[in-house]
């Protein structure tokens, strides 16, 4: 069985394409869920003194910044893909995951 020849500089191109499409599809599917979470995030400040708590502020701003980070990551990923920087597409695709991990970690550590 012979393998098809690949063009020079296309190493990782197919992997980057598949991973980008899969991750970005999941990110786009998470945006409606984010909308409802964001709508109720103002209730984080119900308790007296919570507006000065750095953990709550960090969690609040992480929630509010999520759609902007997702859209920026999608655009940057395809720019990097077009330029042939396939390794950078993996890193840029991981940025929204880091925001999710930050939010989940803050809830797990500081949640009641």
PDB file of C-alpha atoms in Angstrom:
ATOM      1  CA  UNK A   1       0.000   0.000   0.000  1.00  0.00           C
ATOM      2  CA  UNK A   2       1.496   3.294  -1.027  1.00  0.00           C
ATOM      3  CA  UNK A   3       1.040   6.615   0.660  1.00  0.00           C
ATOM      4  CA  UNK A   4       0.085   9.747  -1.146  1.00  0.00           C
ATOM      5  CA  UNK A   5       2.818  12.346  -1.467  1.00  0.00           C
ATOM      6  CA  UNK A   6       2.333  15.471   0.590  1.00  0.00           C
ATOM      7  CA  UNK A   7       3.249  18.962  -0.393  1.00  0.00           C
ATOM      8  CA  UNK A   8       6.230  20.522   1.361  1.00  0.00           C
ATOM      9  CA  UNK A   9       5.184  22.494   4.414  1.00  0.00           C
ATOM     10  CA  UNK A  10       1.828  20.742   4.746  1.00  0.00           C
ATOM     11  CA  UNK A  11       2.832  18.627   7.725  1.00  0.00           C
ATOM     12  CA  UNK A  12      -0.002  18.785  10.228  1.00  0.00           C
ATOM     13  CA  UNK A  13      -2.342  20.609   7.863  1.00  0.00           C
ATOM     14  CA  UNK A  14      -5.088  17.984   7.934  1.00  0.00           C
ATOM     15  CA  UNK A  15      -4.821  17.518  11.691  1.00  0.00           C
ATOM     16  CA  UNK A  16      -5.002  21.261  12.270  1.00  0.00           C
ATOM     17  CA  UNK A  17      -8.020  21.512   9.978  1.00  0.00           C
ATOM     18  CA  UNK A  18      -9.951  18.697  11.665  1.00  0.00           C
ATOM     19  CA  UNK A  19      -9.155  19.855  15.198  1.00  0.00           C
ATOM     20  CA  UNK A  20     -10.037  23.445  14.355  1.00  0.00           C
ATOM     21  CA  UNK A  21     -13.402  22.497  12.917  1.00  0.00           C
ATOM     22  CA  UNK A  22     -14.239  20.182  15.844  1.00  0.00           C
ATOM     23  CA  UNK A  23     -13.186  22.572  18.608  1.00  0.00           C
ATOM     24  CA  UNK A  24     -14.745  25.620  17.016  1.00  0.00           C
ATOM     25  CA  UNK A  25     -18.008  23.779  16.463  1.00  0.00           C
ATOM     26  CA  UNK A  26     -18.059  22.952  20.167  1.00  0.00           C
ATOM     27  CA  UNK A  27     -17.262  26.558  21.038  1.00  0.00           C
ATOM     28  CA  UNK A  28     -20.112  27.817  18.879  1.00  0.00           C
ATOM     29  CA  UNK A  29     -22.473  25.302  20.486  1.00  0.00           C
ATOM     30  CA  UNK A  30     -21.414  26.570  23.921  1.00  0.00           C
ATOM     31  CA  UNK A  31     -22.389  30.178  23.145  1.00  0.00           C
ATOM     32  CA  UNK A  32     -26.153  29.697  23.760  1.00  0.00           C
ATOM     33  CA  UNK A  33     -25.317  28.122  27.125  1.00  0.00           C
ATOM     34  CA  UNK A  34     -23.009  31.048  27.859  1.00  0.00           C
ATOM     35  CA  UNK A  35     -25.888  33.443  27.161  1.00  0.00           C
ATOM     36  CA  UNK A  36     -27.971  32.008  30.003  1.00  0.00           C
ATOM     37  CA  UNK A  37     -25.001  31.829  32.369  1.00  0.00           C
ATOM     38  CA  UNK A  38     -24.116  35.422  31.530  1.00  0.00           C
ATOM     39  CA  UNK A  39     -27.672  36.570  32.061  1.00  0.00           C
ATOM     40  CA  UNK A  40     -27.605  35.320  35.648  1.00  0.00           C
ATOM     41  CA  UNK A  41     -23.993  36.283  36.417  1.00  0.00           C
ATOM     42  CA  UNK A  42     -25.070  39.612  37.921  1.00  0.00           C
ATOM     43  CA  UNK A  43     -26.473  37.599  40.818  1.00  0.00           C
ATOM     44  CA  UNK A  44     -22.889  36.907  41.855  1.00  0.00           C
ATOM     45  CA  UNK A  45     -22.971  40.323  43.516  1.00  0.00           C
ATOM     46  CA  UNK A  46     -26.072  39.724  45.679  1.00  0.00           C
ATOM     47  CA  UNK A  47     -24.189  39.128  48.919  1.00  0.00           C
ATOM     48  CA  UNK A  48     -22.967  42.213  50.797  1.00  0.00           C
ATOM     49  CA  UNK A  49     -19.289  42.860  50.138  1.00  0.00           C
ATOM     50  CA  UNK A  50     -19.155  40.587  47.114  1.00  0.00           C
ATOM     51  CA  UNK A  51     -18.449  43.499  44.781  1.00  0.00           C
ATOM     52  CA  UNK A  52     -14.958  43.779  46.311  1.00  0.00           C
ATOM     53  CA  UNK A  53     -14.178  40.039  46.297  1.00  0.00           C
ATOM     54  CA  UNK A  54     -11.456  39.446  43.688  1.00  0.00           C
ATOM     55  CA  UNK A  55     -12.525  35.841  43.065  1.00  0.00           C
ATOM     56  CA  UNK A  56     -16.072  36.864  42.180  1.00  0.00           C
ATOM     57  CA  UNK A  57     -14.805  39.699  39.994  1.00  0.00           C
ATOM     58  CA  UNK A  58     -12.429  37.356  38.158  1.00  0.00           C
ATOM     59  CA  UNK A  59     -15.210  34.816  37.648  1.00  0.00           C
ATOM     60  CA  UNK A  60     -17.607  37.523  36.450  1.00  0.00           C
ATOM     61  CA  UNK A  61     -15.172  38.969  33.915  1.00  0.00           C
ATOM     62  CA  UNK A  62     -14.193  35.497  32.699  1.00  0.00           C
ATOM     63  CA  UNK A  63     -17.868  34.795  32.001  1.00  0.00           C
ATOM     64  CA  UNK A  64     -18.404  38.127  30.271  1.00  0.00           C
ATOM     65  CA  UNK A  65     -15.269  37.844  28.110  1.00  0.00           C
ATOM     66  CA  UNK A  66     -15.973  34.301  26.875  1.00  0.00           C
ATOM     67  CA  UNK A  67     -17.815  35.114  23.606  1.00  0.00           C
ATOM     68  CA  UNK A  68     -15.226  37.720  22.621  1.00  0.00           C
ATOM     69  CA  UNK A  69     -12.424  35.275  23.306  1.00  0.00           C
ATOM     70  CA  UNK A  70     -14.197  32.543  21.332  1.00  0.00           C
ATOM     71  CA  UNK A  71     -14.750  34.761  18.305  1.00  0.00           C
ATOM     72  CA  UNK A  72     -11.198  36.126  18.480  1.00  0.00           C
ATOM     73  CA  UNK A  73      -9.784  32.612  18.753  1.00  0.00           C
ATOM     74  CA  UNK A  74     -11.801  31.460  15.742  1.00  0.00           C
ATOM     75  CA  UNK A  75     -10.567  34.346  13.601  1.00  0.00           C
ATOM     76  CA  UNK A  76      -6.947  34.013  14.763  1.00  0.00           C
ATOM     77  CA  UNK A  77      -6.983  30.252  14.223  1.00  0.00           C
ATOM     78  CA  UNK A  78      -7.995  30.612  10.596  1.00  0.00           C
ATOM     79  CA  UNK A  79      -5.438  33.377  10.053  1.00  0.00           C
ATOM     80  CA  UNK A  80      -2.721  31.096  11.457  1.00  0.00           C
ATOM     81  CA  UNK A  81      -4.018  28.200   9.371  1.00  0.00           C
ATOM     82  CA  UNK A  82      -3.923  30.283   6.198  1.00  0.00           C
ATOM     83  CA  UNK A  83      -0.345  31.373   6.962  1.00  0.00           C
ATOM     84  CA  UNK A  84       0.691  27.741   7.479  1.00  0.00           C
ATOM     85  CA  UNK A  85       1.429  28.099  11.202  1.00  0.00           C
ATOM     86  CA  UNK A  86      -0.342  24.883  12.116  1.00  0.00           C
ATOM     87  CA  UNK A  87       1.241  24.574  15.566  1.00  0.00           C
ATOM     88  CA  UNK A  88      -0.136  28.002  16.471  1.00  0.00           C
ATOM     89  CA  UNK A  89      -3.648  26.871  15.564  1.00  0.00           C
ATOM     90  CA  UNK A  90      -3.505  24.346  18.411  1.00  0.00           C
ATOM     91  CA  UNK A  91      -2.440  26.992  20.902  1.00  0.00           C
ATOM     92  CA  UNK A  92      -5.029  29.552  19.802  1.00  0.00           C
ATOM     93  CA  UNK A  93      -7.758  26.889  19.826  1.00  0.00           C
ATOM     94  CA  UNK A  94      -6.889  26.122  23.457  1.00  0.00           C
ATOM     95  CA  UNK A  95      -7.516  29.670  24.720  1.00  0.00           C
ATOM     96  CA  UNK A  96     -11.312  29.287  25.190  1.00  0.00           C
ATOM     97  CA  UNK A  97     -10.693  25.984  26.968  1.00  0.00           C
ATOM     98  CA  UNK A  98      -8.443  27.834  29.418  1.00  0.00           C
ATOM     99  CA  UNK A  99     -11.281  30.266  30.172  1.00  0.00           C
ATOM    100  CA  UNK A 100     -13.615  27.324  30.817  1.00  0.00           C
ATOM    101  CA  UNK A 101     -11.038  25.697  33.093  1.00  0.00           C
ATOM    102  CA  UNK A 102     -10.589  29.000  34.941  1.00  0.00           C
ATOM    103  CA  UNK A 103     -14.330  29.314  35.565  1.00  0.00           C
ATOM    104  CA  UNK A 104     -14.752  25.693  36.616  1.00  0.00           C
ATOM    105  CA  UNK A 105     -11.674  25.899  38.830  1.00  0.00           C
ATOM    106  CA  UNK A 106     -12.903  29.060  40.551  1.00  0.00           C
ATOM    107  CA  UNK A 107     -16.292  27.452  41.166  1.00  0.00           C
ATOM    108  CA  UNK A 108     -14.682  24.280  42.516  1.00  0.00           C
ATOM    109  CA  UNK A 109     -12.218  26.017  44.819  1.00  0.00           C
ATOM    110  CA  UNK A 110     -14.197  29.019  46.049  1.00  0.00           C
ATOM    111  CA  UNK A 111     -17.799  27.895  45.543  1.00  0.00           C
ATOM    112  CA  UNK A 112     -20.070  27.256  48.464  1.00  0.00           C
TER     113      UNK A 112
END
